PDB file of C-alpha atoms and ligand atoms in Angstrom:
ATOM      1  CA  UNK A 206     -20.672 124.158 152.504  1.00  0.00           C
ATOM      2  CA  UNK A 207     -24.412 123.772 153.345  1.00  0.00           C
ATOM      3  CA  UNK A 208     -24.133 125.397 157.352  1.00  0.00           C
ATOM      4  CA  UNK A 209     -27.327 125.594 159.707  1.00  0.00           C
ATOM      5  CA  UNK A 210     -28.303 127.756 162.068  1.00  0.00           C
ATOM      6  CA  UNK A 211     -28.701 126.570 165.787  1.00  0.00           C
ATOM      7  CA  UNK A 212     -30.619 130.038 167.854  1.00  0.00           C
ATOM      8  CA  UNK A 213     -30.239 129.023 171.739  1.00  0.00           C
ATOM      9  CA  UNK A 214     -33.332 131.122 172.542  1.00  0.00           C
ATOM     10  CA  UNK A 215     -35.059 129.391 175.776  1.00  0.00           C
ATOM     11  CA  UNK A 216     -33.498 130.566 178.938  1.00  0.00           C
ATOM     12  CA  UNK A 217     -35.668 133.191 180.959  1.00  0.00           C
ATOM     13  CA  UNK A 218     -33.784 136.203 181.160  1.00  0.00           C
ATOM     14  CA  UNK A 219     -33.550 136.171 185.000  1.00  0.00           C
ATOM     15  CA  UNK A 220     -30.434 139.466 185.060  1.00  0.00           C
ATOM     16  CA  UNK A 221     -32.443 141.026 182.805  1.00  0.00           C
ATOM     17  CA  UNK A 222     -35.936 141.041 184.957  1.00  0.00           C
ATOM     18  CA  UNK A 223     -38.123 141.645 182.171  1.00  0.00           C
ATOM     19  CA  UNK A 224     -42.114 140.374 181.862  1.00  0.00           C
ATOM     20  CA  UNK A 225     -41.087 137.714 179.548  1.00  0.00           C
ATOM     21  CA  UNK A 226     -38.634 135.399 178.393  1.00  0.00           C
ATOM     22  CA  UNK A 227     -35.334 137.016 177.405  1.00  0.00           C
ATOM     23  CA  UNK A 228     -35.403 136.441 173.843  1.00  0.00           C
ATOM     24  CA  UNK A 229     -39.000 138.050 173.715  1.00  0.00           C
ATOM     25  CA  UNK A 230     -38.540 141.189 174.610  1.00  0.00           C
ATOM     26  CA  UNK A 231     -38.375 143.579 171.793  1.00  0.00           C
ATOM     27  CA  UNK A 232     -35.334 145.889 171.062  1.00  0.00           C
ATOM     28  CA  UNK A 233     -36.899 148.460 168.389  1.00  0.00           C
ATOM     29  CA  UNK A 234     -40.362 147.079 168.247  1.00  0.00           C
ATOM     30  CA  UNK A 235     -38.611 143.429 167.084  1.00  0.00           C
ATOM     31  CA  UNK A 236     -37.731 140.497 169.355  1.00  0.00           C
ATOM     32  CA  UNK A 237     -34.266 139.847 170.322  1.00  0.00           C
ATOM     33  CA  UNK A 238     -34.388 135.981 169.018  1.00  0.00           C
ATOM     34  CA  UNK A 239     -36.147 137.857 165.512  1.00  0.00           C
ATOM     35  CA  UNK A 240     -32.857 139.888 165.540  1.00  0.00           C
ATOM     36  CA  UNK A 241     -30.489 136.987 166.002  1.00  0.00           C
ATOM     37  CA  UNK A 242     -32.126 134.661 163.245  1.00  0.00           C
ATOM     38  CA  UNK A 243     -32.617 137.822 160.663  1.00  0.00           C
ATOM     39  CA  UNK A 244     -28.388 138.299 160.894  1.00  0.00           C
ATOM     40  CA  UNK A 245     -27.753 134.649 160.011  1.00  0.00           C
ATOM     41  CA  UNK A 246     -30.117 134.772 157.440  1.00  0.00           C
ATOM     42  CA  UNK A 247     -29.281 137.959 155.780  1.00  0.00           C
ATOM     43  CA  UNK A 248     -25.735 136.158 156.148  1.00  0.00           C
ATOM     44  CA  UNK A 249     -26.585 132.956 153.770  1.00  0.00           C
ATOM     45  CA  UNK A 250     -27.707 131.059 156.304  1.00  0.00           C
ATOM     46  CA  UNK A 251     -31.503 129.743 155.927  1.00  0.00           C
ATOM     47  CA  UNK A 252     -31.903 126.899 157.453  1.00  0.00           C
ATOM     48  CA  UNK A 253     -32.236 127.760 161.293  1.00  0.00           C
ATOM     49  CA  UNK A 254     -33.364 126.202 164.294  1.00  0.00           C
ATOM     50  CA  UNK A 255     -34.530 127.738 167.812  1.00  0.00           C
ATOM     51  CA  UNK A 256     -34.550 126.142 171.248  1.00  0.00           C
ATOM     52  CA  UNK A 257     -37.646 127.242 172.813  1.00  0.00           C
ATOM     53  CA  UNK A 258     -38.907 127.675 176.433  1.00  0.00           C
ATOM     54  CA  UNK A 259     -41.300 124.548 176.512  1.00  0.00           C
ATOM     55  CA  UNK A 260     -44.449 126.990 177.521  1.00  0.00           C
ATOM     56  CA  UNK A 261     -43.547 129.605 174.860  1.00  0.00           C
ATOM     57  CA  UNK A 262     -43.564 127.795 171.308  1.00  0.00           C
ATOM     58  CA  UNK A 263     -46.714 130.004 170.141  1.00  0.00           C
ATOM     59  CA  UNK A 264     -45.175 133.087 171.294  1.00  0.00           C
ATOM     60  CA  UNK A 265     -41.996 132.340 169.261  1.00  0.00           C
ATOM     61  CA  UNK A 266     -43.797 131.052 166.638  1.00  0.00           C
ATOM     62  CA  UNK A 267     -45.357 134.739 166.312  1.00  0.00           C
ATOM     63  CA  UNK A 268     -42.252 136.512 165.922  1.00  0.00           C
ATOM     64  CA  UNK A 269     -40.139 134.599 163.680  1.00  0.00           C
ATOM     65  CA  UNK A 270     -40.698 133.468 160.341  1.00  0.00           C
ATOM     66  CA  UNK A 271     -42.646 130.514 159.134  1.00  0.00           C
ATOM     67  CA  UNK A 272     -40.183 128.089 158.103  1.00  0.00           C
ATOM     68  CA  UNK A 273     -37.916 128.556 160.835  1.00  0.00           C
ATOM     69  CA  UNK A 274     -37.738 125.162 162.759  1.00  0.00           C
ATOM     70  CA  UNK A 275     -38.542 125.391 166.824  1.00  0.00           C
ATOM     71  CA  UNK A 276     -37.739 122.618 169.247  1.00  0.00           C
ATOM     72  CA  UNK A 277     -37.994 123.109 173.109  1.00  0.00           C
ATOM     73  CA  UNK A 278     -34.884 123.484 175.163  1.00  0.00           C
ATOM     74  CA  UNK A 279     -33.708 122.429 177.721  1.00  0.00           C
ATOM     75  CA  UNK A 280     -32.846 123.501 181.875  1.00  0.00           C
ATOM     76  CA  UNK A 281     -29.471 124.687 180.406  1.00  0.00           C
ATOM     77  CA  UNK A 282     -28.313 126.534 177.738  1.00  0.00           C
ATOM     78  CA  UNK A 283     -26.047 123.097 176.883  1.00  0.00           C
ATOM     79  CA  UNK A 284     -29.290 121.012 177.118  1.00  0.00           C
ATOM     80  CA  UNK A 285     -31.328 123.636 174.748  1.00  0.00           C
ATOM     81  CA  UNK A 286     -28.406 123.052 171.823  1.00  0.00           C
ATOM     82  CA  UNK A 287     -28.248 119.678 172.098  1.00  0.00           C
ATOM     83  CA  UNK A 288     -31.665 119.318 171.669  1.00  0.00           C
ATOM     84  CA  UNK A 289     -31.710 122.133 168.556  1.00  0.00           C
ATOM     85  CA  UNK A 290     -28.810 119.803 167.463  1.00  0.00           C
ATOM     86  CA  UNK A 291     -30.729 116.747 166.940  1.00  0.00           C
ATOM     87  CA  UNK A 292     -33.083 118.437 165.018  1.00  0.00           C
ATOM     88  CA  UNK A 293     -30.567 119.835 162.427  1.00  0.00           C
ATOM     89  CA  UNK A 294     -31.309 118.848 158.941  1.00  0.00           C
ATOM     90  CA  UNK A 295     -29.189 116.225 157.510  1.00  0.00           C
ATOM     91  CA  UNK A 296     -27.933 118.255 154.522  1.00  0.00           C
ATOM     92  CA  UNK A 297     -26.081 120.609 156.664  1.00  0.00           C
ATOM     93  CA  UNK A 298     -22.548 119.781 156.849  1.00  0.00           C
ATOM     94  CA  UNK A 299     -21.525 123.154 159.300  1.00  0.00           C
ATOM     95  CA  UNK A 300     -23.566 124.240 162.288  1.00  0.00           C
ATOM     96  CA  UNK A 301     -23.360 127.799 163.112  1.00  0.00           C
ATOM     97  CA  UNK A 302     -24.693 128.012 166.746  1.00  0.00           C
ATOM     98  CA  UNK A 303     -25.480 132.020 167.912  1.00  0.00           C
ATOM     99  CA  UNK A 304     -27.106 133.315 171.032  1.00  0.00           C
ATOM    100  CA  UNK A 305     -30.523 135.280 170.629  1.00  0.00           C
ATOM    101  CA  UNK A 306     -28.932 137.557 173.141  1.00  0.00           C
ATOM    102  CA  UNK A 307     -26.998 138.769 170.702  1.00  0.00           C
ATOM    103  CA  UNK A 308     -29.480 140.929 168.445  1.00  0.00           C
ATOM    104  CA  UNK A 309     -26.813 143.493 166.749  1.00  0.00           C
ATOM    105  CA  UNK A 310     -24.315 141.093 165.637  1.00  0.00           C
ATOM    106  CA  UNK A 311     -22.711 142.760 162.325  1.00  0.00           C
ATOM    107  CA  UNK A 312     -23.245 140.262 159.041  1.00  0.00           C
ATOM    108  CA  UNK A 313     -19.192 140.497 158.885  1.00  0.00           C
ATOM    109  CA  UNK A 314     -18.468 138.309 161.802  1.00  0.00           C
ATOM    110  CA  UNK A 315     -20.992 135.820 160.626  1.00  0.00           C
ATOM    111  CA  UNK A 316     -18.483 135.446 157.133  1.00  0.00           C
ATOM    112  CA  UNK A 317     -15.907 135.408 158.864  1.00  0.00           C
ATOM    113  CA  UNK A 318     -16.867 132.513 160.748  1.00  0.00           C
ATOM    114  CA  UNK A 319     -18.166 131.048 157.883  1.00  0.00           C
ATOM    115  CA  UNK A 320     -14.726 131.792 155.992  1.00  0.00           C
ATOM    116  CA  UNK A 321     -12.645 130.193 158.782  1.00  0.00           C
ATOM    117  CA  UNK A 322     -14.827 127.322 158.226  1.00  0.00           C
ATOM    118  CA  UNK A 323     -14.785 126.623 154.818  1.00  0.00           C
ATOM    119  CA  UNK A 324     -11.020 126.935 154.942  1.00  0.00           C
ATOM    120  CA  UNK A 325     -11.096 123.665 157.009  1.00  0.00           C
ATOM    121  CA  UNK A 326     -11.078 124.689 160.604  1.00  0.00           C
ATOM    122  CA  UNK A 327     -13.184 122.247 162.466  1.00  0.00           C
ATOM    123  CA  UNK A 328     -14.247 124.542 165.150  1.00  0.00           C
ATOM    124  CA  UNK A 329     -14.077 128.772 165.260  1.00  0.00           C
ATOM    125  CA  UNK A 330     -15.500 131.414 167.525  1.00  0.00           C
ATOM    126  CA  UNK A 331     -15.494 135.587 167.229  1.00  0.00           C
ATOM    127  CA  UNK A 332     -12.885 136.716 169.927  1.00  0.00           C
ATOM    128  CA  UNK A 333     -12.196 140.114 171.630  1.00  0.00           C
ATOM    129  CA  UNK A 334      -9.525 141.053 173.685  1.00  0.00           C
ATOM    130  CA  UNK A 335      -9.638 142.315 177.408  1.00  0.00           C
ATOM    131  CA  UNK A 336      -9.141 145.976 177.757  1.00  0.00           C
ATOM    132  CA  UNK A 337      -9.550 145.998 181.436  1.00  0.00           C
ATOM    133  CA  UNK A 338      -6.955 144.560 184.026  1.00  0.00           C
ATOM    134  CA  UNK A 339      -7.952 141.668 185.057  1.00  0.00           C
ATOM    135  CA  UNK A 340      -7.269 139.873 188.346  1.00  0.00           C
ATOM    136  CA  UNK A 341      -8.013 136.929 190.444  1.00  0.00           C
ATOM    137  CA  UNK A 342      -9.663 137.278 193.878  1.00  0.00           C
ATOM    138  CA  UNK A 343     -10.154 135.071 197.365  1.00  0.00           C
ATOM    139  CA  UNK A 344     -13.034 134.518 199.270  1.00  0.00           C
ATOM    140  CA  UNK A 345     -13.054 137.976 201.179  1.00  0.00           C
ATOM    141  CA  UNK A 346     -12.805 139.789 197.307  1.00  0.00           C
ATOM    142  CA  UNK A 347      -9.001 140.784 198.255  1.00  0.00           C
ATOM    143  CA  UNK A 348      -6.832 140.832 194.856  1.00  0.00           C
ATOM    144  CA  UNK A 349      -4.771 137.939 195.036  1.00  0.00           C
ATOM    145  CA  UNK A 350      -3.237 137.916 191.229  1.00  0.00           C
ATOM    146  CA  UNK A 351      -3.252 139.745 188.042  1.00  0.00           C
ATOM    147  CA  UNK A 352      -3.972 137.772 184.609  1.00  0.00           C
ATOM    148  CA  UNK A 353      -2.131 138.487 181.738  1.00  0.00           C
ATOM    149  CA  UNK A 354      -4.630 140.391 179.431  1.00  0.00           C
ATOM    150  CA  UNK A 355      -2.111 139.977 176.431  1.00  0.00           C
ATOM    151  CA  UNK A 356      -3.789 136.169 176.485  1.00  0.00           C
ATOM    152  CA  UNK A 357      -7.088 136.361 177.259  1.00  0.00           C
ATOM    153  CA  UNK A 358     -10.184 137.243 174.916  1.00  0.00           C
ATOM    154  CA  UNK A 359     -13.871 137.332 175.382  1.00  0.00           C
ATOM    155  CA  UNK A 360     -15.882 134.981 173.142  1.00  0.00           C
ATOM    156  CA  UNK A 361     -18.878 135.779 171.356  1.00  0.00           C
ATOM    157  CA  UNK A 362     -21.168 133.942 168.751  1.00  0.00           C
ATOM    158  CA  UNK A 363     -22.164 132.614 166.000  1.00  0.00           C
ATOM    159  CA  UNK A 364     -19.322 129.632 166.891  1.00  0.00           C
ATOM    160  CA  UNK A 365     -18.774 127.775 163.743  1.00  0.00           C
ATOM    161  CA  UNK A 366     -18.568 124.266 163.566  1.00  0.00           C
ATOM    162  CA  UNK A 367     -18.214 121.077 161.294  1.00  0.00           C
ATOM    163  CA  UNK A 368     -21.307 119.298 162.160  1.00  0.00           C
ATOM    164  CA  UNK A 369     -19.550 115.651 162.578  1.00  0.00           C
ATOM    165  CA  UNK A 370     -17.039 117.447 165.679  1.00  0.00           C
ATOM    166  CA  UNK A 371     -20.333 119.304 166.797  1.00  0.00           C
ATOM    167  CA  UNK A 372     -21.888 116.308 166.759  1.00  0.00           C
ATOM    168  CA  UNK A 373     -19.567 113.407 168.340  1.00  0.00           C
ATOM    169  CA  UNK A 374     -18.667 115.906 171.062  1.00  0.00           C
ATOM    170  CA  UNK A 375     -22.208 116.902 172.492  1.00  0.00           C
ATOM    171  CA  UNK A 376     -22.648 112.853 172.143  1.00  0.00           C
ATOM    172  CA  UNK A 377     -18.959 112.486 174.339  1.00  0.00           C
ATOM    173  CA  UNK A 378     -20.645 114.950 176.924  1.00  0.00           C
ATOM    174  CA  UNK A 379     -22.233 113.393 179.306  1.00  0.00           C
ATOM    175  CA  UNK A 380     -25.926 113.948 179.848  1.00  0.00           C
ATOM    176  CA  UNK A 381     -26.256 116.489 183.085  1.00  0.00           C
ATOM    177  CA  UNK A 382     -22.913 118.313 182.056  1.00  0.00           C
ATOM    178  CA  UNK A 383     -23.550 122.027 181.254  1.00  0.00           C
ATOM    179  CA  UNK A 384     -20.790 124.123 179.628  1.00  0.00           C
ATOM    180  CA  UNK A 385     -20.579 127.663 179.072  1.00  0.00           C
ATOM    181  CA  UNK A 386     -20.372 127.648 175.160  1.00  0.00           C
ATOM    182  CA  UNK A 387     -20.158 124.722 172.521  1.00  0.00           C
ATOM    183  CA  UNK A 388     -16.819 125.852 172.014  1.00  0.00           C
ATOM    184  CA  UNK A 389     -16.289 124.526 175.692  1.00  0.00           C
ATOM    185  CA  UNK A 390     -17.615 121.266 174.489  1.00  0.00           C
ATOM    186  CA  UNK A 391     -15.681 120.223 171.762  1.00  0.00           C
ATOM    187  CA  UNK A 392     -12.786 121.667 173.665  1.00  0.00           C
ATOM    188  CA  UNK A 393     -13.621 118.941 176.198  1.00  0.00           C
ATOM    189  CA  UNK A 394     -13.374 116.143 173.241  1.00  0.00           C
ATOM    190  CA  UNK A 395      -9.844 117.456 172.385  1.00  0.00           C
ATOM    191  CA  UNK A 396     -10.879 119.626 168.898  1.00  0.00           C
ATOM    192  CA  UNK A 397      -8.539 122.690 168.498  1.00  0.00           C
ATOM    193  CA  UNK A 398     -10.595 125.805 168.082  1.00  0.00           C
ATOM    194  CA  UNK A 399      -9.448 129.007 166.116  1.00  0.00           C
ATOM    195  CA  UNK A 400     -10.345 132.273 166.293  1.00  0.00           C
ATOM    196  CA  UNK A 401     -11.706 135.181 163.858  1.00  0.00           C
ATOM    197  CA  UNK A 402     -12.260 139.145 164.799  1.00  0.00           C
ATOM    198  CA  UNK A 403     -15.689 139.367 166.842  1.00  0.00           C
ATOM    199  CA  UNK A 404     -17.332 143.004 167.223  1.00  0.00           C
ATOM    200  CA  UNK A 405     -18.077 144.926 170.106  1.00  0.00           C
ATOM    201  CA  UNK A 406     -21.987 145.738 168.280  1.00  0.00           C
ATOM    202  CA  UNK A 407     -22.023 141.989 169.157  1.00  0.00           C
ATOM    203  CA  UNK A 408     -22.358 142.405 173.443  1.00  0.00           C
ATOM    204  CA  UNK A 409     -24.451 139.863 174.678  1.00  0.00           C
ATOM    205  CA  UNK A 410     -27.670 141.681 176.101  1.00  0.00           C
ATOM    206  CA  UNK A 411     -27.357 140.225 179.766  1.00  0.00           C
ATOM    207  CA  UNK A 412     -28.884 142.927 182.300  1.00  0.00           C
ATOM    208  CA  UNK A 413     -31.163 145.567 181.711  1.00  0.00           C
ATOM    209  CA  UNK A 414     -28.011 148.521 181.116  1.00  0.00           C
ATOM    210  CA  UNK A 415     -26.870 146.165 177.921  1.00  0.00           C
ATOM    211  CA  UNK A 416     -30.719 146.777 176.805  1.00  0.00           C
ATOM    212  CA  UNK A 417     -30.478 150.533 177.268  1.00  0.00           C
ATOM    213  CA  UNK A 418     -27.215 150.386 174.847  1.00  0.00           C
ATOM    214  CA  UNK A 419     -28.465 148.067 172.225  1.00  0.00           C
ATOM    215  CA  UNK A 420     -31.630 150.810 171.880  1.00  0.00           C
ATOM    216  CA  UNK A 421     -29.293 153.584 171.030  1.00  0.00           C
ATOM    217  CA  UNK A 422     -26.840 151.766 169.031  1.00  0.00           C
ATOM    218  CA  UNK A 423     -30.368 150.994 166.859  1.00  0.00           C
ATOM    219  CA  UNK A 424     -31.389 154.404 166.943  1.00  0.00           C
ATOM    220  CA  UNK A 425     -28.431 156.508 165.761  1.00  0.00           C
TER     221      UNK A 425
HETATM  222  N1  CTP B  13     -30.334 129.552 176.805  1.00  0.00           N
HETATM  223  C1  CTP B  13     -31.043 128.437 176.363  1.00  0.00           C
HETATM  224  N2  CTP B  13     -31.484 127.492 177.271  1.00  0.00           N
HETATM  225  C2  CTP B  13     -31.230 127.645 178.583  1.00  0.00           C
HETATM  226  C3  CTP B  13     -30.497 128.763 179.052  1.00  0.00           C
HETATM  227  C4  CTP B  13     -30.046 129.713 178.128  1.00  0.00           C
HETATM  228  O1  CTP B  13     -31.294 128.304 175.158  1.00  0.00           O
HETATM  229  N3  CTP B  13     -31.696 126.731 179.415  1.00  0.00           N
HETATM  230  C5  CTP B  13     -29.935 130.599 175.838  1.00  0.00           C
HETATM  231  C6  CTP B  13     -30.532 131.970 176.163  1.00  0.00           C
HETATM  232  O2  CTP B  13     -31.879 132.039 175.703  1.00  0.00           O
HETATM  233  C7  CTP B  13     -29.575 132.918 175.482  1.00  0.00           C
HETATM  234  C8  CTP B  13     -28.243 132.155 175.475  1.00  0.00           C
HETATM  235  O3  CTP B  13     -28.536 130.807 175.848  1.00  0.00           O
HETATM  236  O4  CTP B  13     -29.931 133.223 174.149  1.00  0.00           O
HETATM  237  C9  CTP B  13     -27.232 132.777 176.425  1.00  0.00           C
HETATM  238  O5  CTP B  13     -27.697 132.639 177.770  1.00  0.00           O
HETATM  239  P1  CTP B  13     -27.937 133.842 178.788  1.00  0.00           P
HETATM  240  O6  CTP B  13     -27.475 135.127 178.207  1.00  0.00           O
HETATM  241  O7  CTP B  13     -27.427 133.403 180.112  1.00  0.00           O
HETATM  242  O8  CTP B  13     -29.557 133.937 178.807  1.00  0.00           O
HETATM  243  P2  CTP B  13     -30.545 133.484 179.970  1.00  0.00           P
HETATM  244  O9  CTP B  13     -30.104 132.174 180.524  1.00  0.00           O
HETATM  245  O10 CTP B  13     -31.915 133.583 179.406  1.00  0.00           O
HETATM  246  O11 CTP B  13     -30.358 134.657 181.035  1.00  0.00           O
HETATM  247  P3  CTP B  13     -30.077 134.527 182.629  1.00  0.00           P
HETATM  248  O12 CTP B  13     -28.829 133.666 182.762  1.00  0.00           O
HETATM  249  O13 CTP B  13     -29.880 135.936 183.069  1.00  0.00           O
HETATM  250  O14 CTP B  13     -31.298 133.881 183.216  1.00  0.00           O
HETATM  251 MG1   MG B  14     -28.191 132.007 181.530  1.00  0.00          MG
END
């Protein structure tokens, strides 16, 4: 299995308010989309490509590695992988497609994915479960139903693919749809997706507090 690497790097950052695109600022002196491309390769996985703010490719350029490819993105983060997509290299037969929000995402959950992969899933993403209660509100934020938390998880990335169901589903998605994940969009074309352990070192760095954690969970 030859996989690639697809970085979703070019939103702004807007919860996190910092002076620069999200996946620029530095956690530990190193970029956050630096992070996020050193786990997949330090997980077998070379070939990568990065969706880039349009305005940004020489900044990006600076803090990643040569012979990582860059592409620019697009309004949404659907938009920035399909465009990262089409630039995949033929060879690759899996597409591994992680967030460079996620800087601290442990090397095991990348095999795993990897694993679940090569045993023939066509589609697998790193789960969590809920360990809050979790209820549905109306309009005035009164409780109007609890969820059963037995049944729900939280996905992370990397999301593992075969590149053909990758593939034929972001071409089945129409042009200004935006999903939340690519597991959402071969959902939409009818592909079962599995799921592997994800980690909780693998939070999504969203507002500035996830920052503050991801600094000491590097420092200790
Ligand atoms: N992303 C992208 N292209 C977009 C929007 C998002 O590649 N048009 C990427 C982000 O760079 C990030 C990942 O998708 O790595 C997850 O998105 P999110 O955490 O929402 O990041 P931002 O969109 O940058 O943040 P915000 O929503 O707070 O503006
Ligand atoms: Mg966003």
């Amino acid at each position: 299995m030859h996989a690639v690497g697809i970085v979703p790097a070019a939103g702004s950052g807007l919860r996190l308010g910092a002076d620069r695109p999200k996946a620029l600022v530095p956690l530990a002196g190193r970029a956050l989309v630096r992070w996020s491309v050193d786990t997949l390769r330090a997980s077998g996985v070379g070939d990568v490509v990065v969706a880039v703010p349009g305005d940004e490719l020489a900044a990006f350029a600076a803090v990643l590695p040569a012979d990582v490819r860059l592409v620019v993105g697009g309004a949404t983060r659907t938009a920035s992988v399909r465009a990262a997509l089409a630039a995949a290299p033929e060879a690759a037969d899996a597409v591994l497609v992680h967030d460079a929000a996620r800087p601290l995402t442990p090397t095991d959950v990348v095999a795993r994915v990897l694993g679940a992969l090569a045993g023939g899933a066509p589609a697998v993403v790193p789960v969590l479960p809920v360990v809050d209660a979790t209820v549905s509100v109306d309009g005035d934020g009164v409780v109007t139903g609890a969820l059963p938390r037995e049944t729900l998880r939280r996905v992370q990335t990397p999301q593992g693919f075969a590149r053909p169901v990758l593939a034929d589903a972001y071409d089945r998605l129409p042009p200004g749809a935006e999903l939340a994940d690519d597991a959402a969009v071969v959902r939409a074309a009818g592909v079962p997706v599995s799921t592997v352990a994800g980690d909780e070192r693998s939070a999504k760095v969203t507002v500035p507090h996830d920052l503050a954690l991801a600094e000491l969970a590097v420092a200790r």
